[in-house]
Amino acid sequence: MKLSSVAVQLYTLRDHCKTPVAIAETLRKVAAIGYQAVQASGLGPIEESELVRLCKENKLTLCATHESGPLILAEPAKVVERLKKLGCKHTAYPYPAGIDFGSEASVAELISKLDAAGKVFAEAGLTLSYHNHNHEFRKLNGRVILERIYAETNPRYLQGEIDTYWVQYGGGNPAAWCRSLKNRLPLLHMKDYRTNNNAAPEYAEIGQGTLDWKEIISAAEASGCEWFIVEQDTTPGDPFDSLKMSFDYIRDHLVN
């Protein structure tokens, strides 16, 4: 993993990204920490051209986005148009809102729609990935749902954005999941996991939790991962401080 392939998931900084002025200051701070790329998610209203300009001004690559899940499934061409404006190759289906993972019909419909939407992206030269949470580690008719999502879609049409925290939370093995998506893992959400003083799981800065990052990164690289995206849904204090802690650990312990 190269430092230039490490990005920030801007959802971590969503409270600091509500206006174009705030987004500009946030990107300046992200670049000052040392990050060279960002994933756009959780942003307030901003014109695509302005976001592109701000990223360029701060020498940040816009490596990927998260878009509306319903829009991806219902009107993928609109998302393709937005990505073209952003000059961005990758997006991900972010969250399975409204999906009943206890229903065969609901899961089958999601899988079918993901495959169809992904075909639209692939034909436009773009990539749709699936961002998992813990929901997909439920079993339906004896099979883990996330396994079905990948087994029943065309690899050309649906790639993976493995979220390490949610894999661990769901009872899976992050490195094993990275290995299972050989040539199908352009994006990785680096999110550490630990148990707090109340015996509950919580998000942690990279290197401050229990995940084996050297194994995870090695597995992701072997599967062709392009972007290693740091995310921390909630932080104990200033999220910029947490992102700096993660960056410093990655720089000092994980990059080639």
Coordinates of N, CA and C in Angstrom, one line a residue:
M1 N 0.8 -1.2 0.0 CA 0.0 0.0 0.0 C 0.9 1.2 0.0
K2 N 0.6 2.1 -0.9 CA 1.3 3.4 -1.0 C 0.5 4.5 -0.3
L3 N 1.2 5.4 0.3 CA 0.5 6.5 1.0 C -0.4 7.3 0.1
S4 N -0.1 7.3 -1.2 CA -0.9 8.1 -2.2 C -2.3 7.4 -2.4
S5 N -2.4 6.1 -2.0 CA -3.6 5.4 -2.2 C -4.5 5.4 -0.9
V6 N -4.1 6.1 0.1 CA -4.8 6.2 1.3 C -5.7 7.4 1.3
A7 N -7.0 7.2 1.5 CA -8.0 8.3 1.4 C -8.8 8.5 2.7
V8 N -9.5 9.6 2.8 CA -10.5 9.8 3.9 C -11.9 9.7 3.4
Q9 N -12.7 9.0 4.1 CA -14.1 8.9 3.8 C -14.7 10.2 4.5
L10 N -15.2 11.1 3.7 CA -15.6 12.4 4.2 C -16.9 12.3 5.1
Y11 N -17.5 11.1 5.1 CA -18.6 10.9 6.1 C -18.2 11.1 7.5
T12 N -16.9 10.7 7.7 CA -16.3 10.9 9.1 C -16.4 12.4 9.5
L13 N -16.4 13.3 8.5 CA -16.3 14.7 8.8 C -17.6 15.4 8.3
R14 N -18.7 14.7 8.3 CA -20.0 15.2 7.8 C -20.5 16.4 8.5
D15 N -20.2 16.5 9.8 CA -20.6 17.7 10.6 C -19.8 19.0 10.2
H16 N -18.7 18.8 9.4 CA -17.9 19.9 9.0 C -18.0 20.0 7.5
C17 N -19.0 19.5 6.9 CA -19.1 19.5 5.4 C -20.6 19.9 5.0
K18 N -21.1 20.8 5.7 CA -22.5 21.2 5.5 C -22.7 22.3 4.4
T19 N -21.7 23.1 4.1 CA -21.8 24.2 3.1 C -20.5 24.1 2.3
P20 N -20.5 24.8 1.1 CA -19.3 24.8 0.3 C -18.1 25.4 1.0
V21 N -18.4 26.5 1.8 CA -17.3 27.1 2.6 C -16.7 26.1 3.6
A22 N -17.6 25.4 4.3 CA -17.1 24.4 5.3 C -16.4 23.3 4.6
I23 N -16.9 22.8 3.4 CA -16.2 21.8 2.7 C -14.8 22.2 2.3
A24 N -14.7 23.4 1.8 CA -13.4 23.9 1.4 C -12.4 23.9 2.6
E25 N -12.8 24.3 3.8 CA -11.9 24.3 4.9 C -11.6 22.9 5.4
T26 N -12.6 22.0 5.3 CA -12.4 20.6 5.6 C -11.3 19.9 4.7
L27 N -11.5 20.2 3.4 CA -10.5 19.6 2.5 C -9.1 20.2 2.7
R28 N -9.0 21.4 3.1 CA -7.7 22.0 3.4 C -7.1 21.3 4.6
K29 N -7.9 21.0 5.6 CA -7.4 20.4 6.8 C -7.0 18.9 6.5
V30 N -7.8 18.2 5.7 CA -7.5 16.9 5.3 C -6.1 16.8 4.6
A31 N -5.9 17.7 3.7 CA -4.7 17.7 2.9 C -3.5 18.1 3.9
A32 N -3.7 19.0 4.8 CA -2.7 19.4 5.8 C -2.2 18.2 6.6
I33 N -3.1 17.3 6.9 CA -2.8 16.1 7.7 C -1.8 15.2 6.9
G34 N -2.0 15.2 5.6 CA -1.1 14.4 4.7 C -1.9 13.5 3.7
Y35 N -3.2 13.4 3.9 CA -4.0 12.6 3.0 C -3.9 13.2 1.6
Q36 N -4.0 12.3 0.6 CA -3.9 12.7 -0.8 C -5.2 12.4 -1.6
A37 N -6.2 11.8 -0.9 CA -7.4 11.4 -1.6 C -8.6 11.4 -0.6
V38 N -9.8 11.6 -1.2 CA -11.0 11.6 -0.4 C -12.1 10.8 -1.1
Q39 N -13.0 10.3 -0.3 CA -14.2 9.7 -0.8 C -15.4 10.7 -0.4
A40 N -16.2 11.1 -1.4 CA -17.3 12.0 -1.1 C -18.5 11.3 -0.6
S41 N -18.9 11.7 0.6 CA -20.1 11.1 1.2 C -20.4 12.0 2.4
G42 N -21.7 12.2 2.6 CA -22.2 13.0 3.7 C -22.0 14.5 3.6
L43 N -21.8 14.9 2.3 CA -21.6 16.3 2.0 C -22.9 17.1 1.9
G44 N -22.9 18.4 2.3 CA -24.1 19.2 2.1 C -24.1 19.6 0.6
P45 N -25.1 20.4 0.2 CA -25.2 20.7 -1.2 C -24.0 21.5 -1.8
I46 N -23.4 21.0 -2.9 CA -22.3 21.6 -3.5 C -22.3 21.2 -5.0
E47 N -22.1 22.1 -5.9 CA -22.0 21.8 -7.3 C -20.8 20.9 -7.6
E48 N -21.0 20.0 -8.5 CA -19.9 19.1 -8.9 C -18.7 19.8 -9.3
S49 N -18.9 20.9 -10.1 CA -17.7 21.6 -10.6 C -16.9 22.3 -9.4
E50 N -17.6 22.7 -8.4 CA -17.0 23.3 -7.3 C -16.2 22.3 -6.4
L51 N -16.8 21.1 -6.3 CA -16.1 20.1 -5.5 C -14.9 19.7 -6.2
V52 N -15.0 19.5 -7.5 CA -13.8 19.2 -8.3 C -12.7 20.3 -8.2
R53 N -13.1 21.5 -8.2 CA -12.2 22.6 -8.1 C -11.5 22.6 -6.7
L54 N -12.2 22.4 -5.7 CA -11.7 22.4 -4.3 C -10.7 21.2 -4.1
C55 N -11.1 20.1 -4.7 CA -10.1 18.9 -4.6 C -8.8 19.2 -5.3
K56 N -9.0 19.8 -6.5 CA -7.8 20.1 -7.3 C -6.9 21.1 -6.6
E57 N -7.6 22.1 -6.0 CA -6.9 23.2 -5.3 C -6.1 22.6 -4.1
N58 N -6.6 21.6 -3.5 CA -5.9 21.0 -2.3 C -5.1 19.7 -2.7
K59 N -4.9 19.5 -4.0 CA -4.2 18.3 -4.5 C -4.7 17.0 -3.9
L60 N -6.0 16.9 -3.9 CA -6.7 15.7 -3.4 C -7.4 15.0 -4.6
T61 N -7.2 13.7 -4.7 CA -7.9 12.9 -5.7 C -9.3 12.5 -5.1
L62 N -10.3 12.7 -5.9 CA -11.6 12.3 -5.6 C -11.7 10.9 -6.0
C63 N -11.4 9.9 -5.1 CA -11.2 8.5 -5.6 C -12.6 7.8 -5.7
A64 N -13.6 8.2 -5.0 CA -14.9 7.4 -5.0 C -15.9 8.3 -4.3
T65 N -17.2 7.8 -4.5 CA -18.3 8.5 -3.8 C -19.2 7.4 -3.2
H66 N -20.1 7.9 -2.3 CA -21.3 7.1 -2.0 C -22.5 7.9 -2.5
E67 N -23.4 7.3 -3.2 CA -24.6 7.9 -3.7 C -25.8 7.3 -3.1
S68 N -26.9 8.0 -3.4 CA -28.2 7.5 -2.8 C -28.4 6.0 -3.3
G69 N -28.7 5.1 -2.4 CA -29.0 3.7 -2.7 C -30.2 3.6 -3.6
P70 N -31.3 4.2 -3.2 CA -32.5 4.1 -4.1 C -32.3 4.6 -5.5
L71 N -31.5 5.7 -5.6 CA -31.2 6.3 -6.9 C -30.3 5.4 -7.8
I72 N -29.3 4.8 -7.1 CA -28.5 3.8 -7.8 C -29.3 2.7 -8.4
L73 N -30.3 2.2 -7.7 CA -31.0 1.0 -8.1 C -32.1 1.4 -9.2
A74 N -32.7 2.6 -9.0 CA -33.8 3.0 -9.8 C -33.4 3.8 -11.1
E75 N -32.4 4.7 -10.9 CA -32.0 5.5 -12.0 C -30.4 5.6 -12.1
P76 N -29.8 4.5 -12.3 CA -28.3 4.5 -12.4 C -27.7 5.4 -13.4
A77 N -28.4 5.7 -14.4 CA -27.9 6.7 -15.4 C -27.6 8.0 -14.9
K78 N -28.5 8.4 -13.9 CA -28.3 9.8 -13.3 C -27.0 9.8 -12.4
V79 N -26.8 8.7 -11.8 CA -25.5 8.6 -11.0 C -24.3 8.6 -11.9
V80 N -24.4 7.9 -13.0 CA -23.3 7.9 -14.0 C -23.0 9.3 -14.4
E81 N -24.1 10.0 -14.7 CA -23.9 11.4 -15.2 C -23.2 12.3 -14.1
R82 N -23.5 12.1 -12.8 CA -22.9 12.8 -11.8 C -21.4 12.4 -11.7
L83 N -21.1 11.1 -11.7 CA -19.7 10.7 -11.6 C -18.9 11.2 -12.8
K84 N -19.5 11.3 -13.9 CA -18.7 11.8 -15.1 C -18.4 13.3 -14.8
K85 N -19.3 14.0 -14.2 CA -19.0 15.4 -13.9 C -17.9 15.6 -12.9
L86 N -17.9 14.6 -12.0 CA -16.8 14.6 -10.9 C -15.5 14.1 -11.4
G87 N -15.5 13.4 -12.6 CA -14.3 12.8 -13.0 C -13.9 11.6 -12.1
C88 N -14.9 10.9 -11.6 CA -14.7 9.9 -10.6 C -15.1 8.5 -11.1
K89 N -14.3 7.5 -11.0 CA -14.6 6.2 -11.6 C -15.5 5.3 -10.7
H90 N -15.3 5.5 -9.3 CA -15.9 4.5 -8.4 C -17.1 5.2 -7.6
T91 N -18.1 4.4 -7.4 CA -19.1 4.7 -6.4 C -19.5 3.4 -5.7
A92 N -20.3 3.5 -4.6 CA -20.7 2.3 -3.9 C -22.2 2.5 -3.5
Y93 N -22.9 1.3 -3.5 CA -24.2 1.3 -2.9 C -24.0 1.3 -1.4
P94 N -24.5 2.4 -0.7 CA -23.9 2.7 0.6 C -24.6 1.9 1.8
Y95 N -25.9 1.7 1.7 CA -26.7 1.2 2.8 C -28.0 0.5 2.3
P96 N -28.3 -0.7 2.8 CA -29.5 -1.4 2.3 C -30.8 -0.9 3.0
A97 N -31.1 0.4 2.8 CA -32.3 0.9 3.5 C -33.5 0.3 2.9
G98 N -34.4 -0.2 3.7 CA -35.7 -0.7 3.3 C -35.6 -2.2 2.8
I99 N -34.4 -2.8 3.0 CA -34.3 -4.2 2.5 C -34.6 -5.1 3.7
D100 N -35.4 -6.1 3.5 CA -35.8 -7.0 4.6 C -34.9 -8.3 4.4
F101 N -33.9 -8.4 5.2 CA -32.9 -9.5 5.1 C -33.5 -10.8 5.6
G102 N -34.7 -10.8 6.1 CA -35.4 -12.0 6.5 C -36.3 -12.5 5.4
S103 N -36.3 -11.8 4.3 CA -37.3 -12.1 3.2 C -36.5 -12.5 2.0
E104 N -36.7 -13.7 1.5 CA -36.1 -14.2 0.2 C -36.4 -13.3 -0.9
A105 N -37.7 -12.8 -1.0 CA -38.1 -12.0 -2.2 C -37.3 -10.7 -2.1
S106 N -37.2 -10.1 -0.9 CA -36.6 -8.8 -0.8 C -35.1 -8.9 -1.1
V107 N -34.4 -9.9 -0.6 CA -33.0 -10.1 -0.9 C -32.8 -10.4 -2.4
A108 N -33.6 -11.2 -3.0 CA -33.5 -11.6 -4.4 C -33.7 -10.3 -5.3
E109 N -34.6 -9.5 -4.9 CA -34.8 -8.2 -5.6 C -33.7 -7.3 -5.6
L110 N -33.1 -7.2 -4.3 CA -31.9 -6.3 -4.2 C -30.8 -6.8 -5.1
I111 N -30.5 -8.1 -5.1 CA -29.4 -8.7 -5.9 C -29.6 -8.4 -7.3
S112 N -30.9 -8.6 -7.8 CA -31.2 -8.4 -9.2 C -31.0 -7.0 -9.6
K113 N -31.4 -6.0 -8.8 CA -31.3 -4.6 -9.1 C -29.9 -4.1 -9.0
L114 N -29.1 -4.7 -8.1 CA -27.7 -4.3 -8.1 C -27.0 -4.8 -9.4
D115 N -27.3 -6.0 -9.8 CA -26.7 -6.5 -11.0 C -27.0 -5.6 -12.2
A116 N -28.3 -5.3 -12.3 CA -28.8 -4.5 -13.4 C -28.2 -3.1 -13.4
A117 N -28.1 -2.5 -12.2 CA -27.5 -1.1 -12.1 C -26.1 -1.2 -12.4
G118 N -25.4 -2.2 -11.9 CA -23.9 -2.3 -12.2 C -23.6 -2.4 -13.7
K119 N -24.5 -3.0 -14.4 CA -24.3 -3.2 -15.9 C -24.3 -1.8 -16.5
V120 N -25.1 -0.9 -16.0 CA -25.2 0.5 -16.6 C -23.8 1.2 -16.3
F121 N -23.3 1.0 -15.1 CA -22.1 1.6 -14.7 C -20.9 1.0 -15.5
A122 N -20.9 -0.3 -15.7 CA -19.8 -0.9 -16.4 C -19.8 -0.5 -17.9
E123 N -21.0 -0.4 -18.4 CA -21.0 0.1 -19.9 C -20.6 1.5 -20.0
A124 N -20.6 2.3 -18.9 CA -20.1 3.7 -19.0 C -18.6 3.8 -18.6
G125 N -18.0 2.6 -18.3 CA -16.6 2.6 -17.9 C -16.4 2.9 -16.4
L126 N -17.5 2.8 -15.6 CA -17.4 3.1 -14.2 C -17.6 1.8 -13.4
T127 N -17.4 1.9 -12.1 CA -17.5 0.8 -11.2 C -18.5 1.0 -10.1
L128 N -19.4 0.1 -9.9 CA -20.3 0.1 -8.8 C -19.8 -1.0 -7.8
S129 N -19.7 -0.6 -6.6 CA -19.3 -1.6 -5.5 C -20.4 -1.6 -4.5
Y130 N -20.3 -2.7 -3.6 CA -21.3 -2.8 -2.5 C -20.6 -2.6 -1.2
H131 N -21.1 -1.7 -0.4 CA -20.6 -1.4 0.9 C -21.4 -2.1 2.0
N132 N -20.8 -3.1 2.6 CA -21.5 -3.9 3.6 C -21.5 -3.2 5.0
H133 N -22.6 -3.6 5.7 CA -22.6 -3.4 7.2 C -22.6 -4.8 7.8
N134 N -23.2 -4.9 9.0 CA -23.3 -6.2 9.7 C -24.6 -6.9 9.2
H135 N -25.5 -6.2 8.7 CA -26.8 -6.8 8.3 C -26.6 -8.1 7.4
E136 N -25.7 -7.9 6.5 CA -25.5 -8.9 5.4 C -24.9 -10.2 5.9
F137 N -24.5 -10.3 7.2 CA -23.9 -11.5 7.7 C -24.9 -12.4 8.4
R138 N -26.2 -12.0 8.3 CA -27.3 -12.9 8.6 C -27.3 -14.0 7.6
K139 N -27.8 -15.2 8.0 CA -28.0 -16.3 7.1 C -29.5 -16.3 6.7
L140 N -29.7 -16.5 5.4 CA -31.0 -16.7 4.8 C -31.0 -18.0 4.1
N141 N -31.9 -18.9 4.5 CA -31.9 -20.3 3.9 C -30.6 -20.9 3.9
G142 N -29.9 -20.7 5.1 CA -28.6 -21.4 5.3 C -27.4 -20.8 4.7
R143 N -27.5 -19.6 4.1 CA -26.3 -19.0 3.5 C -26.2 -17.6 3.9
V144 N -24.9 -17.1 4.2 CA -24.7 -15.8 4.5 C -25.1 -14.9 3.3
I145 N -25.8 -13.8 3.6 CA -26.4 -13.0 2.6 C -25.3 -12.3 1.8
L146 N -24.3 -11.8 2.4 CA -23.2 -11.1 1.6 C -22.6 -12.1 0.6
E147 N -22.4 -13.4 1.0 CA -21.9 -14.4 0.0 C -22.8 -14.4 -1.2
R148 N -24.1 -14.4 -0.9 CA -25.1 -14.5 -2.0 C -25.0 -13.3 -2.9
I149 N -24.9 -12.1 -2.3 CA -24.8 -10.9 -3.1 C -23.7 -11.0 -4.1
Y150 N -22.5 -11.5 -3.7 CA -21.4 -11.5 -4.6 C -21.5 -12.7 -5.6
A151 N -22.1 -13.9 -5.1 CA -22.2 -15.1 -5.9 C -23.2 -14.9 -7.0
E152 N -24.3 -14.1 -6.8 CA -25.4 -14.0 -7.7 C -25.4 -12.7 -8.5
T153 N -24.3 -12.0 -8.5 CA -24.1 -10.9 -9.4 C -22.9 -11.1 -10.2
N154 N -22.8 -10.5 -11.4 CA -21.7 -10.6 -12.3 C -20.6 -9.7 -11.8
P155 N -19.4 -10.3 -11.6 CA -18.2 -9.5 -11.1 C -17.9 -8.3 -12.0
R156 N -18.3 -8.3 -13.2 CA -18.1 -7.1 -14.1 C -19.0 -6.0 -13.7
Y157 N -20.1 -6.4 -13.0 CA -21.2 -5.4 -12.7 C -21.2 -4.9 -11.3
L158 N -20.7 -5.8 -10.4 CA -20.7 -5.4 -9.0 C -19.4 -5.8 -8.3
Q159 N -18.7 -4.8 -7.8 CA -17.4 -5.0 -7.1 C -17.7 -4.9 -5.6
G160 N -16.6 -4.9 -4.8 CA -16.7 -4.9 -3.4 C -16.1 -3.6 -2.7
E161 N -16.7 -3.1 -1.7 CA -16.1 -2.1 -0.8 C -16.3 -2.7 0.6
I162 N -15.4 -3.5 0.9 CA -15.4 -4.2 2.2 C -15.2 -3.2 3.3
D163 N -16.0 -3.2 4.3 CA -15.9 -2.3 5.5 C -15.4 -3.2 6.7
T164 N -14.2 -3.0 7.1 CA -13.6 -4.0 8.0 C -14.3 -4.0 9.4
Y165 N -14.7 -2.9 9.9 CA -15.4 -2.9 11.2 C -16.7 -3.7 11.1
W166 N -17.5 -3.5 10.1 CA -18.8 -4.1 10.0 C -18.6 -5.6 9.7
V167 N -17.6 -6.0 9.0 CA -17.3 -7.5 8.9 C -17.0 -8.1 10.2
Q168 N -16.2 -7.4 11.0 CA -15.8 -7.9 12.3 C -17.1 -8.0 13.2
Y169 N -17.8 -6.9 13.2 CA -19.1 -6.8 14.0 C -20.1 -7.9 13.6
G170 N -20.1 -8.2 12.4 CA -21.1 -9.2 11.9 C -20.6 -10.6 12.1
G171 N -19.4 -10.8 12.6 CA -18.9 -12.1 12.9 C -18.0 -12.7 11.8
G172 N -17.6 -11.9 10.8 CA -16.8 -12.4 9.8 C -15.3 -12.0 10.0
N173 N -14.4 -12.4 9.1 CA -13.0 -12.2 9.2 C -12.6 -11.2 8.1
P174 N -12.2 -10.0 8.4 CA -12.0 -9.0 7.4 C -11.0 -9.4 6.3
A175 N -9.8 -10.0 6.8 CA -8.8 -10.4 5.8 C -9.3 -11.5 4.9
A176 N -10.1 -12.4 5.5 CA -10.6 -13.5 4.6 C -11.6 -13.0 3.6
W177 N -12.4 -12.0 4.0 CA -13.3 -11.4 3.0 C -12.6 -10.7 1.9
C178 N -11.5 -10.0 2.3 CA -10.7 -9.4 1.2 C -10.1 -10.4 0.3
R179 N -9.6 -11.5 0.8 CA -9.1 -12.6 -0.1 C -10.2 -13.2 -1.0
S180 N -11.4 -13.3 -0.4 CA -12.5 -13.9 -1.2 C -12.9 -13.1 -2.4
L181 N -12.6 -11.8 -2.4 CA -13.0 -10.9 -3.5 C -11.8 -10.6 -4.4
K182 N -11.1 -11.7 -4.8 CA -9.9 -11.5 -5.7 C -10.3 -10.8 -7.0
N183 N -9.6 -9.8 -7.4 CA -9.9 -9.0 -8.6 C -11.3 -8.4 -8.5
R184 N -11.9 -8.2 -7.3 CA -13.2 -7.7 -7.2 C -13.3 -6.7 -6.0
L185 N -12.1 -6.1 -5.6 CA -12.1 -5.3 -4.4 C -11.3 -4.0 -4.7
P186 N -12.0 -3.1 -5.4 CA -11.2 -1.8 -5.7 C -11.2 -0.9 -4.5
L187 N -12.1 -1.0 -3.5 CA -12.2 -0.1 -2.4 C -12.2 -0.9 -1.1
L188 N -11.5 -0.4 -0.1 CA -11.5 -0.9 1.2 C -11.8 0.2 2.2
H189 N -12.8 0.0 3.1 CA -13.0 0.9 4.2 C -12.2 0.4 5.4
M190 N -11.2 1.2 5.7 CA -10.3 0.9 6.9 C -11.0 1.5 8.1
K191 N -11.5 0.7 9.0 CA -12.2 1.1 10.2 C -11.9 0.2 11.3
D192 N -11.3 0.6 12.3 CA -10.8 -0.3 13.4 C -12.0 -0.5 14.4
Y193 N -11.8 -1.6 15.2 CA -12.8 -2.2 16.0 C -12.2 -2.5 17.4
R194 N -12.9 -2.1 18.4 CA -12.5 -2.5 19.8 C -13.7 -2.6 20.7
T195 N -13.5 -3.1 21.9 CA -14.6 -3.2 22.9 C -14.3 -2.1 23.9
N196 N -15.3 -1.3 24.3 CA -15.1 -0.3 25.3 C -15.3 -0.8 26.7
N197 N -15.3 0.2 27.7 CA -15.4 -0.2 29.1 C -16.7 -0.8 29.5
N198 N -17.7 -0.6 28.6 CA -19.0 -1.1 28.9 C -19.3 -2.4 28.1
A199 N -18.2 -3.0 27.6 CA -18.2 -4.3 26.9 C -19.0 -4.2 25.6
A200 N -19.1 -3.0 25.0 CA -19.8 -2.8 23.8 C -18.8 -2.5 22.7
P201 N -19.0 -2.9 21.4 CA -18.1 -2.6 20.4 C -18.2 -1.1 20.0
E202 N -17.0 -0.5 19.6 CA -17.0 0.9 19.2 C -15.9 1.1 18.2
Y203 N -16.1 2.1 17.4 CA -15.1 2.5 16.4 C -13.8 3.0 17.0
A204 N -12.7 2.8 16.3 CA -11.4 3.2 16.9 C -10.5 3.7 15.7
E205 N -9.6 4.6 16.1 CA -8.6 5.0 15.1 C -7.8 3.8 14.7
I206 N -7.3 3.9 13.5 CA -6.5 2.8 12.9 C -5.3 2.5 13.8
G207 N -5.1 1.3 14.2 CA -4.0 0.9 15.1 C -4.4 1.0 16.6
Q208 N -5.6 1.5 16.9 CA -6.0 1.6 18.3 C -7.0 0.6 18.7
G209 N -7.4 -0.3 17.7 CA -8.3 -1.3 17.9 C -7.7 -2.7 17.9
T210 N -8.5 -3.7 17.5 CA -8.0 -5.1 17.6 C -7.8 -5.7 16.2
L211 N -8.0 -5.0 15.2 CA -7.9 -5.6 13.8 C -6.4 -5.8 13.4
D212 N -6.2 -6.9 12.7 CA -4.8 -7.2 12.2 C -4.6 -6.5 10.9
W213 N -4.1 -5.2 10.9 CA -4.0 -4.4 9.7 C -3.0 -4.9 8.7
K214 N -1.9 -5.5 9.2 CA -1.0 -6.0 8.2 C -1.5 -7.1 7.4
E215 N -2.3 -8.0 8.0 CA -2.9 -9.1 7.3 C -4.0 -8.6 6.4
I216 N -4.8 -7.6 6.9 CA -5.9 -7.1 6.1 C -5.4 -6.4 4.8
I217 N -4.4 -5.6 5.0 CA -3.8 -4.8 3.9 C -3.2 -5.8 2.9
S218 N -2.4 -6.8 3.4 CA -1.8 -7.8 2.5 C -2.9 -8.5 1.7
A219 N -4.0 -8.9 2.3 CA -5.1 -9.6 1.6 C -5.7 -8.7 0.6
A220 N -6.0 -7.4 1.0 CA -6.6 -6.5 0.1 C -5.7 -6.2 -1.2
E221 N -4.4 -6.0 -0.9 CA -3.5 -5.8 -2.0 C -3.5 -7.0 -3.0
A222 N -3.5 -8.2 -2.4 CA -3.5 -9.4 -3.3 C -4.8 -9.5 -4.1
S223 N -5.8 -8.8 -3.7 CA -7.1 -8.9 -4.4 C -7.2 -7.6 -5.3
G224 N -6.2 -6.8 -5.4 CA -6.2 -5.7 -6.4 C -6.8 -4.4 -5.9
C225 N -6.8 -4.2 -4.5 CA -7.4 -3.0 -4.0 C -6.7 -1.8 -4.5
E226 N -7.5 -0.8 -4.9 CA -6.9 0.5 -5.4 C -6.9 1.6 -4.4
W227 N -7.9 1.6 -3.5 CA -8.0 2.7 -2.6 C -8.3 2.2 -1.2
F228 N -7.5 2.7 -0.2 CA -7.6 2.3 1.2 C -8.2 3.5 1.9
I229 N -9.5 3.4 2.3 CA -10.2 4.6 2.7 C -10.5 4.6 4.2
V230 N -9.9 5.5 4.9 CA -10.1 5.6 6.4 C -11.4 6.2 6.7
E231 N -12.1 5.5 7.6 CA -13.4 6.0 8.0 C -13.6 5.7 9.5
Q232 N -14.2 6.6 10.3 CA -14.5 6.4 11.7 C -15.9 7.1 11.9
D233 N -16.9 6.3 12.0 CA -18.3 6.9 12.0 C -18.5 7.9 13.1
T234 N -17.9 7.6 14.3 CA -18.0 8.5 15.4 C -16.6 8.5 16.1
T235 N -16.2 9.6 16.7 CA -14.9 9.8 17.3 C -15.1 10.3 18.7
P236 N -14.1 10.1 19.6 CA -14.3 10.5 21.0 C -14.1 12.0 21.1
G237 N -13.5 12.7 20.2 CA -13.3 14.1 20.2 C -13.3 14.7 18.8
D238 N -12.4 15.6 18.5 CA -12.3 16.2 17.2 C -12.0 15.1 16.2
P239 N -12.9 15.0 15.1 CA -12.6 13.9 14.1 C -11.3 14.2 13.4
F240 N -10.9 15.4 13.2 CA -9.7 15.7 12.5 C -8.5 15.1 13.3
D241 N -8.6 15.1 14.7 CA -7.5 14.5 15.5 C -7.5 13.0 15.3
S242 N -8.7 12.4 15.3 CA -8.7 11.0 15.1 C -8.2 10.6 13.7
L243 N -8.5 11.4 12.7 CA -8.0 11.1 11.3 C -6.5 11.2 11.3
K244 N -5.9 12.2 12.0 CA -4.5 12.3 12.1 C -3.8 11.1 12.8
M245 N -4.4 10.7 13.9 CA -3.9 9.5 14.5 C -3.9 8.3 13.6
S246 N -5.0 8.1 12.8 CA -5.0 7.0 11.9 C -4.0 7.2 10.8
F247 N -3.8 8.4 10.3 CA -2.9 8.6 9.2 C -1.4 8.4 9.7
D248 N -1.1 8.9 10.9 CA 0.2 8.7 11.4 C 0.5 7.2 11.6
Y249 N -0.4 6.4 12.1 CA -0.2 5.0 12.2 C 0.0 4.3 10.9
I250 N -0.8 4.6 9.9 CA -0.7 4.1 8.6 C 0.7 4.4 8.0
R251 N 1.0 5.7 8.1 CA 2.3 6.1 7.5 C 3.5 5.4 8.2
D252 N 3.4 5.2 9.5 CA 4.6 4.7 10.2 C 4.6 3.1 10.3
H253 N 3.5 2.5 10.0 CA 3.4 1.0 10.2 C 2.9 0.2 9.0
L254 N 2.2 0.8 8.1 CA 1.6 0.0 7.1 C 2.0 0.3 5.6
V255 N 2.5 1.4 5.3 CA 2.8 1.7 3.9 C 4.1 1.1 3.5
N256 N 4.2 0.8 2.2 CA 5.4 0.2 1.6 C 6.5 1.3 1.7

